[in-house]
Coordinates of N, CA and C in Angstrom, one line a residue:
M36 N 0.8 -1.2 0.0 CA 0.0 0.0 0.0 C 0.9 1.2 0.0
E37 N 0.5 2.2 -0.7 CA 1.2 3.5 -0.8 C 0.2 4.6 -0.7
Y38 N 0.6 5.7 0.0 CA -0.2 6.9 0.0 C 0.6 8.1 0.3
A39 N 0.1 9.3 0.0 CA 0.7 10.6 0.3 C 0.0 11.3 1.4
K40 N 0.7 12.0 2.3 CA 0.0 12.6 3.5 C 0.6 14.0 3.6
N41 N -0.3 15.0 4.0 CA 0.1 16.4 4.3 C -0.7 16.9 5.4
S42 N -0.2 17.8 6.2 CA -1.0 18.4 7.3 C -1.0 19.9 7.0
S43 N -2.0 20.6 7.7 CA -2.2 22.0 7.4 C -1.0 22.9 7.8
T44 N -0.5 22.8 9.0 CA 0.7 23.5 9.4 C 1.4 22.7 10.5
G45 N 2.6 23.0 10.7 CA 3.4 22.3 11.7 C 2.8 22.3 13.1
S46 N 2.3 23.4 13.5 CA 1.7 23.5 14.8 C 0.3 22.9 14.9
N47 N -0.3 22.6 13.8 CA -1.6 22.0 13.8 C -1.6 20.7 13.1
A48 N -0.5 20.0 13.1 CA -0.4 18.7 12.4 C -1.3 17.7 13.1
N49 N -2.0 17.0 12.3 CA -2.8 15.9 12.8 C -2.1 14.6 12.9
S50 N -1.9 14.1 14.1 CA -1.3 12.7 14.2 C -2.3 11.7 13.8
F51 N -1.8 10.6 13.3 CA -2.8 9.6 12.8 C -2.2 8.2 12.9
N52 N -3.1 7.2 12.9 CA -2.7 5.8 12.9 C -3.2 5.2 11.5
V53 N -2.5 4.2 11.1 CA -2.9 3.3 10.0 C -3.3 2.0 10.5
L54 N -4.6 1.6 10.4 CA -5.1 0.4 11.0 C -5.6 -0.6 10.0
I55 N -5.6 -1.9 10.4 CA -6.0 -3.0 9.5 C -7.1 -3.8 10.3
S56 N -8.1 -4.2 9.5 CA -9.1 -5.1 10.0 C -9.2 -6.3 9.0
T57 N -9.3 -7.5 9.6 CA -9.5 -8.7 8.7 C -10.9 -9.2 8.9
T58 N -11.7 -8.5 9.6 CA -13.0 -9.1 9.9 C -14.2 -8.2 9.5
G59 N -14.0 -6.9 9.4 CA -15.2 -6.0 9.1 C -14.8 -4.6 9.1
T60 N -15.8 -3.7 9.1 CA -15.6 -2.3 9.0 C -16.1 -1.5 10.2
E61 N -16.5 -2.2 11.2 CA -16.8 -1.5 12.5 C -15.5 -1.0 13.1
A62 N -15.6 0.1 13.8 CA -14.4 0.7 14.5 C -13.7 -0.3 15.3
S63 N -14.4 -1.1 16.0 CA -13.8 -2.1 16.9 C -13.1 -3.3 16.2
D64 N -13.4 -3.4 14.9 CA -12.7 -4.4 14.0 C -11.3 -4.1 13.7
F65 N -11.0 -2.8 13.8 CA -9.6 -2.3 13.4 C -8.7 -2.5 14.6
N66 N -8.2 -3.7 14.8 CA -7.4 -4.0 16.0 C -6.0 -4.3 15.7
I67 N -5.6 -4.1 14.4 CA -4.2 -4.2 14.0 C -3.6 -2.9 13.6
T68 N -2.6 -2.4 14.3 CA -2.0 -1.1 14.0 C -0.8 -1.4 13.0
L69 N -1.0 -0.9 11.8 CA 0.1 -1.1 10.8 C 1.2 -0.1 11.1
D70 N 0.8 1.2 11.5 CA 1.8 2.2 11.8 C 1.1 3.3 12.6
G71 N 1.9 3.9 13.5 CA 1.3 5.0 14.3 C 1.7 4.9 15.7
P72 N 1.5 6.0 16.4 CA 1.1 7.3 15.8 C 2.1 7.9 14.9
I73 N 1.7 8.5 13.8 CA 2.5 9.2 12.9 C 2.4 10.7 13.0
E74 N 3.5 11.4 13.2 CA 3.5 12.8 13.3 C 3.9 13.3 11.9
P75 N 2.9 13.8 11.1 CA 3.2 14.1 9.7 C 4.0 15.4 9.5
S76 N 4.6 15.5 8.4 CA 5.3 16.7 7.9 C 4.3 17.6 7.3
T77 N 4.7 18.9 7.1 CA 3.8 19.9 6.5 C 3.9 19.8 5.0
S78 N 4.8 19.0 4.4 CA 4.8 18.8 3.0 C 4.4 17.4 2.7
F79 N 3.9 17.2 1.5 CA 3.4 15.9 1.1 C 4.5 14.9 1.3
T80 N 4.3 13.8 2.0 CA 5.2 12.7 2.2 C 4.6 11.4 1.8
N81 N 5.4 10.6 1.0 CA 4.9 9.3 0.6 C 5.2 8.2 1.7
Y82 N 4.2 7.4 2.0 CA 4.4 6.3 2.9 C 4.1 5.0 2.2
Q83 N 4.9 4.0 2.5 CA 4.7 2.7 1.9 C 4.7 1.6 2.9
Y84 N 3.8 0.6 2.7 CA 3.8 -0.5 3.7 C 3.7 -1.9 2.9
D85 N 4.3 -2.9 3.4 CA 4.3 -4.2 2.9 C 3.1 -4.9 3.5
L86 N 2.1 -5.3 2.6 CA 0.9 -6.0 3.1 C 1.0 -7.5 2.7
S87 N 2.1 -8.0 2.4 CA 2.2 -9.4 2.0 C 1.8 -10.4 3.1
A88 N 1.8 -10.0 4.3 CA 1.3 -10.9 5.4 C -0.2 -11.1 5.3
Y89 N -0.9 -10.3 4.5 CA -2.3 -10.5 4.3 C -2.7 -11.0 3.0
E90 N -1.7 -11.5 2.2 CA -1.9 -12.0 0.9 C -3.0 -13.1 0.9
G91 N -4.0 -13.0 0.0 CA -5.1 -14.0 -0.1 C -6.2 -13.7 0.8
Q92 N -6.1 -12.6 1.6 CA -7.2 -12.3 2.6 C -7.9 -11.0 2.1
A93 N -9.1 -10.8 2.5 CA -9.8 -9.6 2.3 C -9.5 -8.7 3.6
I94 N -8.9 -7.6 3.4 CA -8.6 -6.7 4.5 C -9.2 -5.3 4.3
Y95 N -9.4 -4.6 5.4 CA -9.9 -3.2 5.4 C -8.8 -2.3 6.0
I96 N -8.6 -1.2 5.4 CA -7.6 -0.2 5.9 C -8.2 1.0 6.4
A97 N -7.8 1.5 7.5 CA -8.4 2.8 8.1 C -7.3 3.7 8.4
F98 N -7.5 5.0 8.2 CA -6.6 6.1 8.6 C -7.4 6.8 9.7
Q99 N -6.8 6.7 10.9 CA -7.5 7.2 12.2 C -6.8 8.5 12.6
D100 N -7.5 9.6 12.6 CA -7.0 10.9 13.1 C -7.1 10.8 14.6
I101 N -5.9 11.0 15.3 CA -5.9 10.9 16.7 C -5.6 12.2 17.4
S102 N -5.8 13.3 16.6 CA -5.4 14.7 17.1 C -6.7 15.3 17.7
D103 N -6.4 16.2 18.6 CA -7.5 17.0 19.2 C -7.7 18.4 18.6
S104 N -6.9 18.7 17.6 CA -6.8 20.0 17.0 C -8.1 20.4 16.2
G105 N -8.7 19.4 15.6 CA -9.9 19.6 14.8 C -9.5 20.1 13.4
F106 N -8.2 20.1 13.0 CA -7.8 20.5 11.7 C -7.9 19.3 10.7
I107 N -7.7 19.6 9.5 CA -8.0 18.6 8.4 C -6.8 17.7 8.3
L108 N -7.1 16.4 8.1 CA -6.1 15.4 7.8 C -6.2 15.1 6.3
F109 N -5.1 15.5 5.6 CA -5.0 15.3 4.1 C -4.3 14.0 3.8
I110 N -5.0 13.1 3.1 CA -4.4 11.9 2.6 C -4.8 11.8 1.1
D111 N -3.8 11.5 0.3 CA -4.1 11.5 -1.2 C -3.4 10.3 -1.8
D112 N -3.8 10.0 -3.0 CA -3.1 9.0 -3.9 C -2.9 7.7 -3.2
I113 N -4.0 7.2 -2.6 CA -3.9 5.8 -2.0 C -3.9 4.8 -3.1
R114 N -3.0 3.9 -2.9 CA -2.8 2.8 -3.9 C -2.5 1.5 -3.2
V115 N -3.3 0.5 -3.5 CA -3.0 -0.8 -3.0 C -2.9 -1.7 -4.3
Q116 N -1.8 -2.4 -4.4 CA -1.6 -3.2 -5.6 C -1.0 -4.5 -5.2
S117 N -1.2 -5.5 -6.0 CA -0.6 -6.8 -5.7 C 0.4 -7.1 -6.9
N118 N 1.4 -7.8 -6.6 CA 2.4 -8.1 -7.6 C 2.2 -9.6 -7.9
C119 N 2.2 -9.9 -9.1 CA 2.0 -11.3 -9.6 C 3.3 -12.0 -9.4
L120 N 3.3 -13.1 -8.7 CA 4.5 -13.9 -8.4 C 4.9 -14.7 -9.6
A121 N 6.1 -14.9 -9.8 CA 6.6 -15.8 -10.9 C 6.2 -17.2 -10.7
P122 N 5.7 -17.9 -11.7 CA 5.3 -19.3 -11.5 C 6.5 -20.2 -11.1
T123 N 6.2 -21.2 -10.3 CA 7.3 -22.1 -9.9 C 6.9 -23.5 -10.3
E124 N 7.8 -24.4 -10.4 CA 7.6 -25.8 -10.8 C 6.8 -26.0 -12.1
V125 N 7.2 -25.2 -13.1 CA 6.5 -25.3 -14.4 C 7.1 -26.5 -15.2
T126 N 6.2 -27.3 -15.7 CA 6.6 -28.4 -16.6 C 6.0 -28.3 -17.9
I127 N 6.6 -28.8 -18.9 CA 6.1 -28.8 -20.3 C 6.1 -30.2 -20.8
D128 N 4.9 -30.7 -21.2 CA 4.8 -32.1 -21.7 C 4.2 -32.1 -23.1
N129 N 4.5 -33.1 -23.9 CA 4.0 -33.4 -25.2 C 4.3 -32.3 -26.2
I130 N 5.5 -31.9 -26.3 CA 5.9 -31.0 -27.3 C 6.4 -31.7 -28.6

């Protein structure tokens, strides 16, 4: 997973967590902390995470604002992609 993050100003930066759920989308389902608390920069910063531990599973990702400031949490360009693995133990018969 990859995304970009920015906060409004350094003094009003919104800290946040990146959470995972493997069971559903209720707030209580997000019991795996992928990263956090994160203190963001005031310029857009790219973050990347390896989700290979969840390969073959349906997962849900949450960005949880944990600040009291009430300012905006900017997250952009979220991308989740899977890489196709090279085949193994390939055999060719009857050529």
